[in-house]
Tab-separated table of C-alpha atoms in Angstrom:
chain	number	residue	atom	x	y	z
G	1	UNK	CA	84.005	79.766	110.496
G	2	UNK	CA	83.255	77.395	113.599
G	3	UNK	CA	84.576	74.154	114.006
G	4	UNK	CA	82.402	71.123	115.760
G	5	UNK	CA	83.838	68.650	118.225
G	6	UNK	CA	81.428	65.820	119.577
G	7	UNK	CA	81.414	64.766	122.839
G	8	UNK	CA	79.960	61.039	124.002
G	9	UNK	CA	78.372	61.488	127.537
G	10	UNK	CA	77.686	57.816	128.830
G	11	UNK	CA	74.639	57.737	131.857
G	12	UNK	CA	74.630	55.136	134.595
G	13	UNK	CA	73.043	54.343	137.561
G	14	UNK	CA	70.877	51.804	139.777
G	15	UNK	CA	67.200	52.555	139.049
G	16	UNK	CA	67.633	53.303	135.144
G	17	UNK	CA	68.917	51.797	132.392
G	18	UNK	CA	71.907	53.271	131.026
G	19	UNK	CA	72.082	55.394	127.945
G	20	UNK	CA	74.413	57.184	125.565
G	21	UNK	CA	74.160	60.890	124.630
G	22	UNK	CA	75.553	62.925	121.855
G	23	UNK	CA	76.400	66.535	122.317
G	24	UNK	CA	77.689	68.261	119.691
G	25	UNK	CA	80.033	71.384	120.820
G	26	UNK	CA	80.667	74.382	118.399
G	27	UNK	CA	84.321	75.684	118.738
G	28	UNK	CA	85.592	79.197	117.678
G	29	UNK	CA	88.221	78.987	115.316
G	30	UNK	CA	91.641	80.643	116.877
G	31	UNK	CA	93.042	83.247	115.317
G	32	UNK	CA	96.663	84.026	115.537
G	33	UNK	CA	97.917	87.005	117.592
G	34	UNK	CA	99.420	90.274	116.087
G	35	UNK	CA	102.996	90.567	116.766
G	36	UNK	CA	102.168	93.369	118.253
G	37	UNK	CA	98.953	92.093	120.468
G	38	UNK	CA	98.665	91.040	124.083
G	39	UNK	CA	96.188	88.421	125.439
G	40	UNK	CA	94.456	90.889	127.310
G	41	UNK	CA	93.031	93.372	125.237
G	42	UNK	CA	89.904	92.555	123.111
G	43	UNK	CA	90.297	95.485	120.484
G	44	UNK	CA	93.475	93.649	119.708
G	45	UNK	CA	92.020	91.086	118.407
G	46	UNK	CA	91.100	92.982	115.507
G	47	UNK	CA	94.714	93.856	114.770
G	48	UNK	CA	96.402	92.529	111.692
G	49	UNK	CA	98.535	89.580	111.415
G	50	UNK	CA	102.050	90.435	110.326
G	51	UNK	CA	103.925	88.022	109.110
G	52	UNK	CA	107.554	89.584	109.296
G	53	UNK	CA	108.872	92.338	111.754
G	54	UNK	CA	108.185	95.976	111.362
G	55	UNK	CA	111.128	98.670	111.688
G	56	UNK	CA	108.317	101.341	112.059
G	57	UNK	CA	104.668	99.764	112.704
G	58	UNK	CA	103.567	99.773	116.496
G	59	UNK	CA	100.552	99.192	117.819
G	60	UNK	CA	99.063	102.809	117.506
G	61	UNK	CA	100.106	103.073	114.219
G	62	UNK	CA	97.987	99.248	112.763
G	63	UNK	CA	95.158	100.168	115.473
G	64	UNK	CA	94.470	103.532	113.007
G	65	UNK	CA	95.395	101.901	109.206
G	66	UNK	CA	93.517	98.942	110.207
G	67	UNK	CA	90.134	100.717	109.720
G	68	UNK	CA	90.889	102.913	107.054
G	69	UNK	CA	92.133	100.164	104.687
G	70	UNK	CA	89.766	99.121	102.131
G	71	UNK	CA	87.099	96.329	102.904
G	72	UNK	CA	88.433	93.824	100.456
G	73	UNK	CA	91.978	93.762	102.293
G	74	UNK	CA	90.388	93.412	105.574
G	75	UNK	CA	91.181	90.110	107.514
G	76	UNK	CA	93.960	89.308	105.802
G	77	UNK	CA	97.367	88.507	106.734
G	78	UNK	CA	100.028	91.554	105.957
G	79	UNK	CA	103.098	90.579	104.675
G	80	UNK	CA	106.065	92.627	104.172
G	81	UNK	CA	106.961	92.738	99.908
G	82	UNK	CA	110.088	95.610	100.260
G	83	UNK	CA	111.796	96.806	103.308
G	84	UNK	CA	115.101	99.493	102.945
G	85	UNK	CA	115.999	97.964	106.049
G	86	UNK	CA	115.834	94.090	104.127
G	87	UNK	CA	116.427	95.026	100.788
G	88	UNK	CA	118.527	98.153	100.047
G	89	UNK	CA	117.710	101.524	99.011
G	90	UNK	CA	116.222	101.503	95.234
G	91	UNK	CA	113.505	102.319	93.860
G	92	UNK	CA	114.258	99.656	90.897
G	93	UNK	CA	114.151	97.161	93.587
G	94	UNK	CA	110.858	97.855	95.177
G	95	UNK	CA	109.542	97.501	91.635
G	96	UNK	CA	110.805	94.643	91.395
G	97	UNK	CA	109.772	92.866	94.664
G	98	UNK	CA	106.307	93.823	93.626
G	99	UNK	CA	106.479	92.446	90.062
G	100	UNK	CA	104.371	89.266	90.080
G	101	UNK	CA	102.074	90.833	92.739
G	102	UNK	CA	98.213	91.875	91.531
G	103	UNK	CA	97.608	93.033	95.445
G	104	UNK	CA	97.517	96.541	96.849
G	105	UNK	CA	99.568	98.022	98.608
G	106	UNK	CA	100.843	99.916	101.920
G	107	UNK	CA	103.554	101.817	101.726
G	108	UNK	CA	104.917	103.250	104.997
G	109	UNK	CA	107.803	106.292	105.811
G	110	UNK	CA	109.563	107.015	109.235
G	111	UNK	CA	111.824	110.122	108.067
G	112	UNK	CA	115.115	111.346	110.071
G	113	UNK	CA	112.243	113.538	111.708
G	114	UNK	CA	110.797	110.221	113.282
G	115	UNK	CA	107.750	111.511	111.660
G	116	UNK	CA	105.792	108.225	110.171
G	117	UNK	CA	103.398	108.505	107.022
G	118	UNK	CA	102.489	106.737	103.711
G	119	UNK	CA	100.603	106.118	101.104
G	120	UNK	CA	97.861	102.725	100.160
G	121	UNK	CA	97.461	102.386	96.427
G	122	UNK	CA	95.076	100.056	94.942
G	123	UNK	CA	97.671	98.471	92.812
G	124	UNK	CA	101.071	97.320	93.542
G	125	UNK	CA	103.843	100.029	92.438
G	126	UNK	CA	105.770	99.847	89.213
G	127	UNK	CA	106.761	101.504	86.167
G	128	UNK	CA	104.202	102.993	84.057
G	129	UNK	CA	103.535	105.551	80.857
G	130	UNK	CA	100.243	106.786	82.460
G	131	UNK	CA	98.655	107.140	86.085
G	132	UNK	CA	97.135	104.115	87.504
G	133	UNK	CA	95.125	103.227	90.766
G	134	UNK	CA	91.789	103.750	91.612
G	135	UNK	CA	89.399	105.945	94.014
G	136	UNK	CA	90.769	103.259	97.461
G	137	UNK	CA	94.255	104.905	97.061
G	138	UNK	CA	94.771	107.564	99.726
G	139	UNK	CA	97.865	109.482	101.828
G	140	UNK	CA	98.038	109.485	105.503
G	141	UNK	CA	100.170	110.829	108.250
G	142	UNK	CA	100.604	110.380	111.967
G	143	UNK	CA	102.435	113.567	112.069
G	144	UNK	CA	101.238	114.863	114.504
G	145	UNK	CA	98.120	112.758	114.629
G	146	UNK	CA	96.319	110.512	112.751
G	147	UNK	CA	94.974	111.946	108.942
G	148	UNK	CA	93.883	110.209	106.137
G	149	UNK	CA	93.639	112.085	103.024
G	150	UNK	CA	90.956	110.023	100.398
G	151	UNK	CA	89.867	110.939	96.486
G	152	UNK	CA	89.013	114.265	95.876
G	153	UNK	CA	87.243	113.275	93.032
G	154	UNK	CA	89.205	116.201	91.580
G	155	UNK	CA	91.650	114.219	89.395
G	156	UNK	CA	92.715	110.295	88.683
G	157	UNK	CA	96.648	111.253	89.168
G	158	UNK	CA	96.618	108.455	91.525
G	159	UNK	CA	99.889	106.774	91.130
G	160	UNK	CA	102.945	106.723	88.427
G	161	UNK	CA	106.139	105.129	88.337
G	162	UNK	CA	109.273	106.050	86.592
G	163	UNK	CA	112.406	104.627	87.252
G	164	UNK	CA	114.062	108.089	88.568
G	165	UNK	CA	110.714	108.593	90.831
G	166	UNK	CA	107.392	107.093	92.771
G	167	UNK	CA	104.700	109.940	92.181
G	168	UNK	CA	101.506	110.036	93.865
G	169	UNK	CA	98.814	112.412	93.901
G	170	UNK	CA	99.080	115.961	91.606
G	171	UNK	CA	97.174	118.545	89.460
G	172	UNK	CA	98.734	121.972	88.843
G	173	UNK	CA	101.638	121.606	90.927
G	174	UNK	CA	103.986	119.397	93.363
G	175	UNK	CA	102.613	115.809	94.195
G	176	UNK	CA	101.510	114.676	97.816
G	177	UNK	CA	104.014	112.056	97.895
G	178	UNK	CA	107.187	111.887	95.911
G	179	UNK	CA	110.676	109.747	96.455
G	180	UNK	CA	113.726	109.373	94.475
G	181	UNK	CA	114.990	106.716	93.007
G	182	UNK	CA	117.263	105.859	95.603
G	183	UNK	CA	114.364	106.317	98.217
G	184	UNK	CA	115.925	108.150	100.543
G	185	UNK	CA	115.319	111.909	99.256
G	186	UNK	CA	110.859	112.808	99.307
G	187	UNK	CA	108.391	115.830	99.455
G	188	UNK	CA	105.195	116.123	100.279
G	189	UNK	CA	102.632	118.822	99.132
G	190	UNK	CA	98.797	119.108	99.179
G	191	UNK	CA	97.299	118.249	95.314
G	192	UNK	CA	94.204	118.227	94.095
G	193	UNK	CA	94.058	114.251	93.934
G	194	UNK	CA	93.715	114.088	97.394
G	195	UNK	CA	93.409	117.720	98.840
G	196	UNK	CA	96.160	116.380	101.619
G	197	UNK	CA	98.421	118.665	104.134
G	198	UNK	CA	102.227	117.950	103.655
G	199	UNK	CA	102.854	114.621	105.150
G	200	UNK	CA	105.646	115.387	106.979
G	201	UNK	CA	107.024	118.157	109.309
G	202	UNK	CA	108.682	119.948	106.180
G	203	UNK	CA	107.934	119.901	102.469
G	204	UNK	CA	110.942	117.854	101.839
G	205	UNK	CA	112.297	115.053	103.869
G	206	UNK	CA	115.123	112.543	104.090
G	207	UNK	CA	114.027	108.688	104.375
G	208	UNK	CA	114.871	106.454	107.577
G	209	UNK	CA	113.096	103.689	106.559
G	210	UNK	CA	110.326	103.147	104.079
G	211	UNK	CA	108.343	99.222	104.054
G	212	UNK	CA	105.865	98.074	101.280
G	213	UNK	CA	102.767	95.556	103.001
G	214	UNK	CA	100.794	93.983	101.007
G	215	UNK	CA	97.612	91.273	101.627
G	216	UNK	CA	97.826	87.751	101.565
């Protein structure tokens, strides 16, 4: 939205009688920079706002998720729910970061292979008897390049939450994404929810540090 200023311009001189003109001047509202942004760029300007430091986020890696991310979440502020790094290693405890939340979510993995990937789910995580999530929820990997994985359409084994596990993605065999409940033990295997490639370098992985965004 643009803000207005006015500005009073007062006119003088010898052979005319003075007057008084009103000129009003439309401002662009400021936006504040990206932690990770410079002044010079202009495609930086459409990075996201962070609102606490990321352990594994660089510029690369919000210049890719920024797009991808669905429109609704667009333009808003991300703000860091569950760190390992902040908050310890259990699962229990991400749930419960994200208990009075109603937002999506961005989960994000660097493993001991310095390999980053994740997962966005429609819904905050937590504990649940039956999948949840919707058709917005996909994997991606920067390992070794940029992938996003979307709804196959194949299967609604979006997300489920135990408190032993974090499963996401499935149908017939191993999920795309699966931690423990101490989050530092994960595999990743292509499902039918998403027809994905493993994540990661290897099937199974060991977690460096795993952070939870959300919108706001």
């Amino acid at each position: 939205m643009r803000q207005q200023s006015v500005k009073i311009l007062y006119y003088a001189n010898k052979s005319e009688e003075p007057f008084v003109e009103i000129v009003t001047v439309k401002q662009q509202k400021k936006r504040r920079p990206s932690i990770c942004s410079s002044a010079d760029s202009e495609s930086e300007d459409l990075l996201p706002v962070l609102t606490d430091r990321s352990q594994i986020l660089n510029e690369h890696h919000l210049e890719q998720l920024v797009s991808e991310i669905p429109a609704r979440t667009q333009g808003y502020s991300w703000k860091l729910v569950y760190s390992t790094t902040q908050h310890g290693t259990s699962l229990t405890t991400l749930y419960r970061q994200m208990r009075e939340s109603d937002r999506p979510v961005l989960m994000v993995i660097k493993d001991t292979d310095e390999q980053v990937f994740g997962a966005f789910s429609s819904e905050p995580f937590r504990v649940s008897k039956y999948c949840y999530g919707t058709g917005e929820t996909f994997l991606y990997s920067f390992s070794p390049e940029f992938q996003i994985f979307r709804w196959s359409g194949e299967n609604s084994y979006f997300v489920r939450g135990f408190m032993d596990s974090l499963q996401m993605g499935g149908g017939g065999g191993p999920f795309g994404l699966w931690l423990d409940s101490d989050l530092y033990h994960g595999s990743s295997y292509s499902c039918d929810t998403f027809c994905n490639r493993p994540l990661s370098l290897h099937h199974d992985f060991t977690v460096r540090d795993l952070e939870v965004w959300t919108f706001v």
